[in-house]
JSON list of C-alpha atoms in Angstrom, two decimals:
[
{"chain": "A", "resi": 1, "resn": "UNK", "atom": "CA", "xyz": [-5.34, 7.26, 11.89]},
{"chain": "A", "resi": 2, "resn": "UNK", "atom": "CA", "xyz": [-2.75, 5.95, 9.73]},
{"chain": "A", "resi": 3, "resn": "UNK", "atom": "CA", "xyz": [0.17, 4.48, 11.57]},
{"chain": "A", "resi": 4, "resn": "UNK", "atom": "CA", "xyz": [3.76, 3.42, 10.22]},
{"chain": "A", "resi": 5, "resn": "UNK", "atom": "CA", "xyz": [5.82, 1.60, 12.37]},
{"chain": "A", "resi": 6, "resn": "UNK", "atom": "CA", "xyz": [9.95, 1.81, 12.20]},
{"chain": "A", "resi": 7, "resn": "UNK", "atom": "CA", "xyz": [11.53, -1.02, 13.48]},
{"chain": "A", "resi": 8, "resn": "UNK", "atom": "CA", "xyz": [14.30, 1.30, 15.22]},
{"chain": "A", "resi": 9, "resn": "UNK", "atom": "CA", "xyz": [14.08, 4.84, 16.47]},
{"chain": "A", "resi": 10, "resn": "UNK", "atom": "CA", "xyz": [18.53, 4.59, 16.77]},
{"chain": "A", "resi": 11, "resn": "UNK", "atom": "CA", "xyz": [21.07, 2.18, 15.06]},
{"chain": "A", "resi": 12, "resn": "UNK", "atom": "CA", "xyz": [24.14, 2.05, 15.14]},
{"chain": "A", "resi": 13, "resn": "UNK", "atom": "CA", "xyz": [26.35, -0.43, 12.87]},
{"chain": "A", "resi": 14, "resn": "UNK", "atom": "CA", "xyz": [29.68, -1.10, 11.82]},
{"chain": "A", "resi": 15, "resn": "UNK", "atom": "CA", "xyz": [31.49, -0.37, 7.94]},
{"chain": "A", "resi": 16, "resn": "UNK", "atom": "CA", "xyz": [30.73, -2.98, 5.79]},
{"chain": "A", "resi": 17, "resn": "UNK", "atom": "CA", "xyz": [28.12, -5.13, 7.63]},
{"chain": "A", "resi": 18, "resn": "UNK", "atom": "CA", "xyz": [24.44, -5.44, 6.11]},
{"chain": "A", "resi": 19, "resn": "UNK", "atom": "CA", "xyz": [21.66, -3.24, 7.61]},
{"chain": "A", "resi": 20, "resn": "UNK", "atom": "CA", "xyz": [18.15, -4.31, 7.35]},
{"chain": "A", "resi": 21, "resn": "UNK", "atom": "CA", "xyz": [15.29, -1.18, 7.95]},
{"chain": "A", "resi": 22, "resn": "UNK", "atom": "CA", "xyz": [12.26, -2.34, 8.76]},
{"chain": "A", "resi": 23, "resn": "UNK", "atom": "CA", "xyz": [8.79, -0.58, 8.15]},
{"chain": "A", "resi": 24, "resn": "UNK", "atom": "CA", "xyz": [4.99, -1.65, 9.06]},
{"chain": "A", "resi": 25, "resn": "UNK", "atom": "CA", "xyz": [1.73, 0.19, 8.07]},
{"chain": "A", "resi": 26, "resn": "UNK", "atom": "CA", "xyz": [-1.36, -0.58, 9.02]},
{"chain": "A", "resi": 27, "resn": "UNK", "atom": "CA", "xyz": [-3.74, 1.62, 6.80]},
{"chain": "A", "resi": 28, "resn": "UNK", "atom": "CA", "xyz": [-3.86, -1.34, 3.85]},
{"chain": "A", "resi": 29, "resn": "UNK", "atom": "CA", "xyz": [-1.92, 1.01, 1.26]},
{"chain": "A", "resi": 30, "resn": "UNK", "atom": "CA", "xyz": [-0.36, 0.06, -2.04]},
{"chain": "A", "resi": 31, "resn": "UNK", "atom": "CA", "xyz": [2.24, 2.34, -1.75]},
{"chain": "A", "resi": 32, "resn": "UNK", "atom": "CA", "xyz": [5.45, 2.51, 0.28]},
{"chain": "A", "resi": 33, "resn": "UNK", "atom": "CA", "xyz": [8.65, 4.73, 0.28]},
{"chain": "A", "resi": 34, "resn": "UNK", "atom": "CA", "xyz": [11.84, 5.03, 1.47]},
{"chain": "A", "resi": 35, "resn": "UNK", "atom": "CA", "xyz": [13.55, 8.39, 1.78]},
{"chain": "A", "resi": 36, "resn": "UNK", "atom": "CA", "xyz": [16.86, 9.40, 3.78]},
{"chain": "A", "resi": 37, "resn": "UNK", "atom": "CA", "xyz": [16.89, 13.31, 4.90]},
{"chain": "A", "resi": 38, "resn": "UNK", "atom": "CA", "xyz": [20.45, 14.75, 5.99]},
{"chain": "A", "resi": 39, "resn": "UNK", "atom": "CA", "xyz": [20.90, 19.12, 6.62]},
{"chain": "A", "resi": 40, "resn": "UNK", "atom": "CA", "xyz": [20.73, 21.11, 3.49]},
{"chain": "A", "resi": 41, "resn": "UNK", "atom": "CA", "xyz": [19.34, 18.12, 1.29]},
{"chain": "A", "resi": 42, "resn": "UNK", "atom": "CA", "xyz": [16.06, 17.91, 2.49]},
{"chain": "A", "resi": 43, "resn": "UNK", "atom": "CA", "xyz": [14.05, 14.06, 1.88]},
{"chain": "A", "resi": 44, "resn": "UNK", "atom": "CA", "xyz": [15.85, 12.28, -1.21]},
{"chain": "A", "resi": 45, "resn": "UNK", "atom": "CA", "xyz": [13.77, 8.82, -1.99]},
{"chain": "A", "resi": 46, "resn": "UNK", "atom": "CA", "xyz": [15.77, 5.94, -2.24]},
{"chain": "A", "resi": 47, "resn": "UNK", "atom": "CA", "xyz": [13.16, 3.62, -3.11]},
{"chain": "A", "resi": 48, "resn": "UNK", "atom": "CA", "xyz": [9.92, 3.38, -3.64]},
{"chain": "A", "resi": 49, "resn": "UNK", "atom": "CA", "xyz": [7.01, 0.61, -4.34]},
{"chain": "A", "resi": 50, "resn": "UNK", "atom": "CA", "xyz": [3.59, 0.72, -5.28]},
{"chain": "A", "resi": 51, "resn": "UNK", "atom": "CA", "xyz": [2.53, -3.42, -4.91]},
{"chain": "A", "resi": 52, "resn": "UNK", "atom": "CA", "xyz": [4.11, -6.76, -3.43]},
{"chain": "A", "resi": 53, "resn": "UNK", "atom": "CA", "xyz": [6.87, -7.60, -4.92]},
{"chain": "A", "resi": 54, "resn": "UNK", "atom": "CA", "xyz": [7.36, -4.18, -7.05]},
{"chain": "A", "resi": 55, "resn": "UNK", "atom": "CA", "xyz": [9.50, -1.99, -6.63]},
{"chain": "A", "resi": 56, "resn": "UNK", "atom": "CA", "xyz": [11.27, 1.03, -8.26]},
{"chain": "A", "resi": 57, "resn": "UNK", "atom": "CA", "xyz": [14.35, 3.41, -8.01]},
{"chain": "A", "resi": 58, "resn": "UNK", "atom": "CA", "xyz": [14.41, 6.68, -6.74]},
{"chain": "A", "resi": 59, "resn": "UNK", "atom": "CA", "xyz": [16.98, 9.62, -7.19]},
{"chain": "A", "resi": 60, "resn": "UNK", "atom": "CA", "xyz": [19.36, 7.80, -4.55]},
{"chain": "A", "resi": 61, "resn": "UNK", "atom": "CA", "xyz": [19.40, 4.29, -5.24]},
{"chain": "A", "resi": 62, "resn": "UNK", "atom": "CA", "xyz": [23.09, 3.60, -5.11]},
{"chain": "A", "resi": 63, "resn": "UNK", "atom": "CA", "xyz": [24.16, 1.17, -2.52]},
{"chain": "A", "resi": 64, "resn": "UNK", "atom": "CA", "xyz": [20.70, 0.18, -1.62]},
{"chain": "A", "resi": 65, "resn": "UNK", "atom": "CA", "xyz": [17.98, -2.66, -2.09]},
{"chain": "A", "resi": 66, "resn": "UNK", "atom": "CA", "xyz": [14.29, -3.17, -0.82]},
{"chain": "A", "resi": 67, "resn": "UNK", "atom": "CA", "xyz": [12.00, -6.01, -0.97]},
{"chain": "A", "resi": 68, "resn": "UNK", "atom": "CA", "xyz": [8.39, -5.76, -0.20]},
{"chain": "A", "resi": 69, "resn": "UNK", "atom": "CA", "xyz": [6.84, -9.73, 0.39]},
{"chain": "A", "resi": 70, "resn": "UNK", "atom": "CA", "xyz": [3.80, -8.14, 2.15]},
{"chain": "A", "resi": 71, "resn": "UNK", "atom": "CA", "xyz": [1.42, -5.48, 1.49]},
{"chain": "A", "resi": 72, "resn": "UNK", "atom": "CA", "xyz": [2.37, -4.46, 4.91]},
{"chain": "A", "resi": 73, "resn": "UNK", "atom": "CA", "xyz": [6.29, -4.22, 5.31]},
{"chain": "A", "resi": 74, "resn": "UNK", "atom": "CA", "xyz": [9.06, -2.49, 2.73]},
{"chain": "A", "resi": 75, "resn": "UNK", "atom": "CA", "xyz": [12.62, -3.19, 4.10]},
{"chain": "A", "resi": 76, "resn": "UNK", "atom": "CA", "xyz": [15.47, -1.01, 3.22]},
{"chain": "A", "resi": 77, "resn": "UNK", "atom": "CA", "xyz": [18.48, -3.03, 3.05]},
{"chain": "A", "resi": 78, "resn": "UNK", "atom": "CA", "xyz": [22.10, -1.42, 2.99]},
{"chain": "A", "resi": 79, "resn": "UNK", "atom": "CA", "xyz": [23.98, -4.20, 1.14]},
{"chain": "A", "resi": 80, "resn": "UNK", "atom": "CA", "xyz": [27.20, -3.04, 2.32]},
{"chain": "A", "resi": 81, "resn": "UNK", "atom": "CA", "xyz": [27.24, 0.04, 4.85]},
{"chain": "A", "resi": 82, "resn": "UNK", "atom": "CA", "xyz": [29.58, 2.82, 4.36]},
{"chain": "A", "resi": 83, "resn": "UNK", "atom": "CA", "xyz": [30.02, 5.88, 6.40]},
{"chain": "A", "resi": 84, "resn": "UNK", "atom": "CA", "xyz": [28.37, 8.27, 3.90]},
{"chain": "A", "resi": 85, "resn": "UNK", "atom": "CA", "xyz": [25.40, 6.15, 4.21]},
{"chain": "A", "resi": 86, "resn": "UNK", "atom": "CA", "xyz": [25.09, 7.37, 8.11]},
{"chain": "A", "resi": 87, "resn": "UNK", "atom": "CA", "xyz": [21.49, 9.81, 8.06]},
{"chain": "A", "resi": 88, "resn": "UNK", "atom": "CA", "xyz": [17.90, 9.70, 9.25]},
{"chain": "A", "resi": 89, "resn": "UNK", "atom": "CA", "xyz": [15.68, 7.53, 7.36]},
{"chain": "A", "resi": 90, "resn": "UNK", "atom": "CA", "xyz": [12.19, 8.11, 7.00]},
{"chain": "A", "resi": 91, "resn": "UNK", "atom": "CA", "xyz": [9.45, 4.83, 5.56]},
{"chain": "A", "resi": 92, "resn": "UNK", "atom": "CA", "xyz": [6.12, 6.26, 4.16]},
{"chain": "A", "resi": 93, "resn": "UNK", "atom": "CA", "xyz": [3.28, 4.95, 2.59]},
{"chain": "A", "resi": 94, "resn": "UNK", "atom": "CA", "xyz": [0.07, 6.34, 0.56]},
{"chain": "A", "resi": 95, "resn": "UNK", "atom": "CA", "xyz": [-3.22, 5.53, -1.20]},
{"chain": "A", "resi": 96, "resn": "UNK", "atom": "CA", "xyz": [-2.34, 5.11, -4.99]},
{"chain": "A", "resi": 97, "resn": "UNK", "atom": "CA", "xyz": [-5.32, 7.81, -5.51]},
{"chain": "A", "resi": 98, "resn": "UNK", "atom": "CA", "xyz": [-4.58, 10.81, -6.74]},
{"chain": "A", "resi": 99, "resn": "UNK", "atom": "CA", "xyz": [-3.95, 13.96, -4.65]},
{"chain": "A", "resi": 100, "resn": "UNK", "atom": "CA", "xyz": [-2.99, 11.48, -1.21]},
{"chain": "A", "resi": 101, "resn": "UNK", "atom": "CA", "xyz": [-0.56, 12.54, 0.53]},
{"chain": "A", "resi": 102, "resn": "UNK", "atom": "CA", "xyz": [2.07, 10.29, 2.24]},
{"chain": "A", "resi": 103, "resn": "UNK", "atom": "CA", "xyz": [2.06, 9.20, 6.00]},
{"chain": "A", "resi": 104, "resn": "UNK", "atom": "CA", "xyz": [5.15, 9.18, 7.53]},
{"chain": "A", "resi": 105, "resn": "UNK", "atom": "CA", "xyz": [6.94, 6.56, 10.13]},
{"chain": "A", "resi": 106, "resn": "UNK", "atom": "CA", "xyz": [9.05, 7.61, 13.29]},
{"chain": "A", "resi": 107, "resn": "UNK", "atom": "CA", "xyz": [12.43, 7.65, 11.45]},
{"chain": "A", "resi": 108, "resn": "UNK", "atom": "CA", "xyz": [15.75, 5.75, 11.80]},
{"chain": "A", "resi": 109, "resn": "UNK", "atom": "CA", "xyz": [18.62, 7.49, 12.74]},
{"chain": "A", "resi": 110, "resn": "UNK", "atom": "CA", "xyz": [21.92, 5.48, 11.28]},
{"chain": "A", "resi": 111, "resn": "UNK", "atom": "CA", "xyz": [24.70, 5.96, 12.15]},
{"chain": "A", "resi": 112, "resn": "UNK", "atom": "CA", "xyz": [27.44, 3.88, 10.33]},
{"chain": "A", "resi": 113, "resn": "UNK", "atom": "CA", "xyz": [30.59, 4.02, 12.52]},
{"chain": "B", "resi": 1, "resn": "UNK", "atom": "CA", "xyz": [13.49, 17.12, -13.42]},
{"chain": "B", "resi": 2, "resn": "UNK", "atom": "CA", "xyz": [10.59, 18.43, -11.46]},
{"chain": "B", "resi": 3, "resn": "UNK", "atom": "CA", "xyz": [12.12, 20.59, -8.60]},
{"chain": "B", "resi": 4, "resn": "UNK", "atom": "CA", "xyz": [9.79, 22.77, -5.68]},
{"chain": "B", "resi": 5, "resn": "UNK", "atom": "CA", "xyz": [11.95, 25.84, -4.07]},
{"chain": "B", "resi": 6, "resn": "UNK", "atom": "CA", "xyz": [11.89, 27.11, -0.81]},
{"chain": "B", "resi": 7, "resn": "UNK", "atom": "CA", "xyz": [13.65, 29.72, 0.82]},
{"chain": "B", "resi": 8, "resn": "UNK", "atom": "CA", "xyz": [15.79, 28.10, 3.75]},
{"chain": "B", "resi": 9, "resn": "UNK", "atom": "CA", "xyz": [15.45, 30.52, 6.18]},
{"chain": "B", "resi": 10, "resn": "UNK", "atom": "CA", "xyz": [15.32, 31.01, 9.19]},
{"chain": "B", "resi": 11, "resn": "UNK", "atom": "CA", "xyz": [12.56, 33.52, 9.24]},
{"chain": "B", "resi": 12, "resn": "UNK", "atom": "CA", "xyz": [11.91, 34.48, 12.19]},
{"chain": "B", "resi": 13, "resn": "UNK", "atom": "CA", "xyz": [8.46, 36.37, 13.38]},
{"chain": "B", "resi": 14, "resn": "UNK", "atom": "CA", "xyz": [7.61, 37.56, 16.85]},
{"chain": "B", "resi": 15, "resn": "UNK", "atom": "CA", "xyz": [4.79, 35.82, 18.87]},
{"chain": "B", "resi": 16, "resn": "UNK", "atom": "CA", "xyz": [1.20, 36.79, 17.77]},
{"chain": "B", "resi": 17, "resn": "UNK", "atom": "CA", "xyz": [2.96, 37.74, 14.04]},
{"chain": "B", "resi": 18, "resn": "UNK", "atom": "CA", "xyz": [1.31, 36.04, 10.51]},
{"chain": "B", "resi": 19, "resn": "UNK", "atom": "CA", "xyz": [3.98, 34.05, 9.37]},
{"chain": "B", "resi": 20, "resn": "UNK", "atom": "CA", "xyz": [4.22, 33.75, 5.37]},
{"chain": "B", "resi": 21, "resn": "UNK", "atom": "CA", "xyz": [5.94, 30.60, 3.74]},
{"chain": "B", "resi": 22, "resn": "UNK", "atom": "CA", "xyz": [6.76, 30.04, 0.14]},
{"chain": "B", "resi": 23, "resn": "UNK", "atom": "CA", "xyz": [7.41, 27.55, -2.37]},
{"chain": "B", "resi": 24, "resn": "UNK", "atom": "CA", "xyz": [8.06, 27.82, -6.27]},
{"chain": "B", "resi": 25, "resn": "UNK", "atom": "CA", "xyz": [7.78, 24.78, -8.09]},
{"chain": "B", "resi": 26, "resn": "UNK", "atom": "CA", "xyz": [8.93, 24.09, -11.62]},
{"chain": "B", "resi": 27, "resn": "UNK", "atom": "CA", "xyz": [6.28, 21.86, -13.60]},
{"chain": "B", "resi": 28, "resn": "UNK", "atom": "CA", "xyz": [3.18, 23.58, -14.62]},
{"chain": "B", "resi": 29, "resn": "UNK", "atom": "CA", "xyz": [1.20, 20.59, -14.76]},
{"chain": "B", "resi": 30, "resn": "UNK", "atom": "CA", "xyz": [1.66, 19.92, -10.97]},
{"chain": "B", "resi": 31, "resn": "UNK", "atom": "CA", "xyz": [-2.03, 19.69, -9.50]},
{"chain": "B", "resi": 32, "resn": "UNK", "atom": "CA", "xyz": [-1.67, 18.90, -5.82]},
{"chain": "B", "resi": 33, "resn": "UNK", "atom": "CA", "xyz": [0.59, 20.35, -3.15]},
{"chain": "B", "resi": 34, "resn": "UNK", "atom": "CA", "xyz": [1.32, 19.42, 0.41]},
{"chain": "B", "resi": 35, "resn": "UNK", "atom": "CA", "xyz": [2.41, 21.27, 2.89]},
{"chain": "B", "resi": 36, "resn": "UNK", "atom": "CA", "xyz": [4.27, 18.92, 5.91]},
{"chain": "B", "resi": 37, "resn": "UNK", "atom": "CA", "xyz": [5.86, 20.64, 9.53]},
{"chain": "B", "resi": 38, "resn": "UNK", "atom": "CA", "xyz": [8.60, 18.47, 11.05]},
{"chain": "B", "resi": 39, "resn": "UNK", "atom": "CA", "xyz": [10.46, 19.40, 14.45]},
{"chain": "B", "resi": 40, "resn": "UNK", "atom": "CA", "xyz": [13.56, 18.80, 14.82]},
{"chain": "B", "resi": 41, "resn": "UNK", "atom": "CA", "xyz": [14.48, 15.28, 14.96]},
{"chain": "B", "resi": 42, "resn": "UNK", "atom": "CA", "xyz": [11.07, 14.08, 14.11]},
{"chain": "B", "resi": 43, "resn": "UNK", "atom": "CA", "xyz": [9.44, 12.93, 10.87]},
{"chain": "B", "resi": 44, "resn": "UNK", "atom": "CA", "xyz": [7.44, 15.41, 8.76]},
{"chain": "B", "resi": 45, "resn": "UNK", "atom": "CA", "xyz": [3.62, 15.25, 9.80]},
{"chain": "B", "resi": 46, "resn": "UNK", "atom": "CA", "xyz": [1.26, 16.82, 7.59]},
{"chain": "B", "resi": 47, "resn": "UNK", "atom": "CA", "xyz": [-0.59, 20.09, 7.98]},
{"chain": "B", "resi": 48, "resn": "UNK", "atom": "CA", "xyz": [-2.70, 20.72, 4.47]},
{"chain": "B", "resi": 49, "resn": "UNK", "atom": "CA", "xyz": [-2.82, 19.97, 1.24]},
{"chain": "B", "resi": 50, "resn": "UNK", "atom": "CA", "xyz": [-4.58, 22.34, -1.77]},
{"chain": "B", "resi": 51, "resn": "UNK", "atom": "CA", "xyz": [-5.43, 21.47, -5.03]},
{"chain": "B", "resi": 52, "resn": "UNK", "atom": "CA", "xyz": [-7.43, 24.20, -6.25]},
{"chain": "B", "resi": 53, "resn": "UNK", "atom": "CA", "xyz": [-6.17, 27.42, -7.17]},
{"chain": "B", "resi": 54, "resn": "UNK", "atom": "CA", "xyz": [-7.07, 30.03, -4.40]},
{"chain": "B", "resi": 55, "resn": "UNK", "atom": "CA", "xyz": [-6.86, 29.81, -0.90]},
{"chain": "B", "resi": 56, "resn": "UNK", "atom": "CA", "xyz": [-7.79, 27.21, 1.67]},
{"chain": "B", "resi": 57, "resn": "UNK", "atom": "CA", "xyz": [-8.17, 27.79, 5.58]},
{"chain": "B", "resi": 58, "resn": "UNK", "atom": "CA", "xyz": [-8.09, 25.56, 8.11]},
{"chain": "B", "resi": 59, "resn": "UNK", "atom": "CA", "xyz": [-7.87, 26.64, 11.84]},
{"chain": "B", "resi": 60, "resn": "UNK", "atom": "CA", "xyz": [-5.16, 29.09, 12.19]},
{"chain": "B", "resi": 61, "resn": "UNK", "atom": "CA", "xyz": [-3.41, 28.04, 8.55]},
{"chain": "B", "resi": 62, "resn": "UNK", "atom": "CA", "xyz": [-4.17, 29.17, 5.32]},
{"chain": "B", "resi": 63, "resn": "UNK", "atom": "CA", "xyz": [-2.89, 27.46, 2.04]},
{"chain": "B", "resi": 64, "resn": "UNK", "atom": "CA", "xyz": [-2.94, 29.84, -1.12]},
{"chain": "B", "resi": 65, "resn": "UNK", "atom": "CA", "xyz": [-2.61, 28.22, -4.73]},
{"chain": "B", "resi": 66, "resn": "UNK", "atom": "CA", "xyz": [-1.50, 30.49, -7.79]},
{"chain": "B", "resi": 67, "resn": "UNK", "atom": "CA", "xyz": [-1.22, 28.04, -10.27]},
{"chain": "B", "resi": 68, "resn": "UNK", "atom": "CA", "xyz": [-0.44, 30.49, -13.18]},
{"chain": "B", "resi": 69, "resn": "UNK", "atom": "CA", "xyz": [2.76, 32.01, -11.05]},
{"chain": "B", "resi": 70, "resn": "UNK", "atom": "CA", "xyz": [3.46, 28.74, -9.65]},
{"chain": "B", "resi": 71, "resn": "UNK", "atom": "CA", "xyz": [3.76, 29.59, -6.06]},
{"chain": "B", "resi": 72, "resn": "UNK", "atom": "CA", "xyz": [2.03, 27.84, -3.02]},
{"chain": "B", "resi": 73, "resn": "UNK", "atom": "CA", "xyz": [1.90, 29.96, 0.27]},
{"chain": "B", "resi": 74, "resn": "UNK", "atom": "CA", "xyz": [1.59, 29.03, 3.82]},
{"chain": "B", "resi": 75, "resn": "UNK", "atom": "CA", "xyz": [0.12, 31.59, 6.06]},
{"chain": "B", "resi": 76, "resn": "UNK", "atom": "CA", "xyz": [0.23, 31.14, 9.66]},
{"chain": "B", "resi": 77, "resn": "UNK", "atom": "CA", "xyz": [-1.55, 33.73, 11.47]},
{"chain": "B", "resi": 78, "resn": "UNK", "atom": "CA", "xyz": [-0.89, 34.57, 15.38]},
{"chain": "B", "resi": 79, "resn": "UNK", "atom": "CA", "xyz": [2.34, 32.51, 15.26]},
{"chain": "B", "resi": 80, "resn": "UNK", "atom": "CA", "xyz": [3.23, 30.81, 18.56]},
{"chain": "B", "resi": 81, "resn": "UNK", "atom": "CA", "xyz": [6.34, 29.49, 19.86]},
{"chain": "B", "resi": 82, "resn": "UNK", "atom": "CA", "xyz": [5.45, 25.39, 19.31]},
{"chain": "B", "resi": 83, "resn": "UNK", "atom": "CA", "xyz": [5.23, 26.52, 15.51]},
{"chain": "B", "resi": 84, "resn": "UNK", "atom": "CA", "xyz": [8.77, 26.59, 15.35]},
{"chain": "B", "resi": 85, "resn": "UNK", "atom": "CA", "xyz": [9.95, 24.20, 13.23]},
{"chain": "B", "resi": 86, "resn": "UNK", "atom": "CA", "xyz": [11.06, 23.39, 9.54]},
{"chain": "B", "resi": 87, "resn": "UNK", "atom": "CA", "xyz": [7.78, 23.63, 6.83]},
{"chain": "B", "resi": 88, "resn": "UNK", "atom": "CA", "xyz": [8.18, 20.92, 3.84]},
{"chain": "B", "resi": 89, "resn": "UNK", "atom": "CA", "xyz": [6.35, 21.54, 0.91]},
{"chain": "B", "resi": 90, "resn": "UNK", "atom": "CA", "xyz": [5.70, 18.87, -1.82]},
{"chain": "B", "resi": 91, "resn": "UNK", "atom": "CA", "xyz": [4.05, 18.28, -4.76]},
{"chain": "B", "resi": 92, "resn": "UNK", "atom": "CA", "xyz": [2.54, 15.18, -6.38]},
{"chain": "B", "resi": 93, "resn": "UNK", "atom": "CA", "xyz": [4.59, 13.33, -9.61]},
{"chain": "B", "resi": 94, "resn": "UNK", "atom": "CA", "xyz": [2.75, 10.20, -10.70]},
{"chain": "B", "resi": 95, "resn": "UNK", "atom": "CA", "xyz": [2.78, 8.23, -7.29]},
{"chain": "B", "resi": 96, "resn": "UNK", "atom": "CA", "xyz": [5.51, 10.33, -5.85]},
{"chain": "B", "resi": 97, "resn": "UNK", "atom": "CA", "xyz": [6.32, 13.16, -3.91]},
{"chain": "B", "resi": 98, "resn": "UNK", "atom": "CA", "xyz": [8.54, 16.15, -5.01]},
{"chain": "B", "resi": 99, "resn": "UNK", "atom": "CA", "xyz": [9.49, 17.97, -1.43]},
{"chain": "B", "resi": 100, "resn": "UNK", "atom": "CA", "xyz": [11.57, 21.05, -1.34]},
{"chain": "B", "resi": 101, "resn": "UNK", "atom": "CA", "xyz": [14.01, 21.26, 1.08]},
{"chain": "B", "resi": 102, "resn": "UNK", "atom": "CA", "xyz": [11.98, 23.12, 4.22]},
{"chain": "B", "resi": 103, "resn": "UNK", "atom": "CA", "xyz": [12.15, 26.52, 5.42]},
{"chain": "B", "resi": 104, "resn": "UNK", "atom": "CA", "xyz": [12.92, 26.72, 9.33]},
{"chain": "B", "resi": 105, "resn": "UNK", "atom": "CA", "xyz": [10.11, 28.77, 10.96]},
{"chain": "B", "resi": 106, "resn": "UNK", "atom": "CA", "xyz": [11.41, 30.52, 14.19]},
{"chain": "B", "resi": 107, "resn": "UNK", "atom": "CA", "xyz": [8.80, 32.54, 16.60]},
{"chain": "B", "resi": 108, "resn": "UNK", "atom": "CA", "xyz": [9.63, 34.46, 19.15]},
{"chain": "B", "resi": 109, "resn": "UNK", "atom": "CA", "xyz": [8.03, 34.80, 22.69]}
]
């Protein structure tokens, strides 16, 4: 089974401080995501990457980074938290083959006080 | 933009009931579609996928394909109360995933 690992079920952080999101999988897959999901807006991807060290915007990208040094772990990184950035984030990853679908983590739930 | 549609819902069935789900989606050269379940305050898990234009079955869930409408269907026949939940559905762009926003299933006992 494929298994992705959040680094934190809850977080809670302060205005303005930098957030790191951490996310392990263990099925050896080239591709990783980053999506947040908040009511009425369903899952918007931040960020996604499909190798080490590549990476690629999604339809939210504002106010966000990622880095990817290992196959293994994409980190979401909120450069500068704000309150509107306070939402459940959800880490996925896939085969690059076509018709895969993605597996997701746990999810983070951020809350940016 | 490619965009999927789903009626938000709730719909609500009674126990036992065939609960229908459906999704639009806007680019006709979409081939793959996923259908995900998530409970509240948990991360989407997946249920099926389809590819091919007809239906698929798997246990008590059916996926139907109609490529030339653009529609993808979820049946769920004798609905029970643990379906309850919100039904994603997605389809494939390049490397990505296009979800729709859910539809909240509610069955009652």
């Amino acid at each position: 089974d494929v298994k992705v690992t959040q680094s934190s079920r809850y977080l809670v952080k302060r205005t303005g401080e930098k957030v790191f999101l951490e996310c392990v999988q263990d099925m050896d897959h080239e591709n990783m995501f980053w999506y947040r999901q908040d009511p009425g807006l369903g899952l918007r991807l931040i960020y996604f990457s499909y190798d080490v060290k590549m990476k690629e915007k999604g339809d939210i990208p504002e106010g966000y980074s990622v880095s990817r040094e290992k196959k293994e772990r994409f980190s979401l990184i909120l450069e500068s938290a704000s309150t509107n950035q306070t939402s459940m984030y959800l880490c996925a990853s896939s085969s690059p083959d076509s018709n895969q679908p993605q597996h997701f983590g746990d999810g983070t739930r951020l809350s940016i006080l | 933009q490619k965009e999927v549609e789903q009626n938000s819902g709730p719909l609500s069935v009674p126990e036992g009931a065939i609960a229908s789900l459906n999704c639009t989606y806007s680019d006709r050269g979409s081939q793959s579609f996923f259908w995900y379940r998530q409970y509240s305050g948990k991360s989407p898990e997946l249920i099926m996928f389809i590819y091919s234009n007809g239906d698929k079955e798997d246990g008590r869930f059916t996926a139907q394909l109609n490529k030339a409408s653009q529609y993808v269907s979820l049946l769920i026949r004798d609905s029970q109360p643990s379906d309850s939940a919100t039904y994603l559905c997605a389809t494939e762009y390049g490397n990505k995933l296009v979800f729709g926003a859910g539809t909240i299933l509610r069955v009652k006992s």
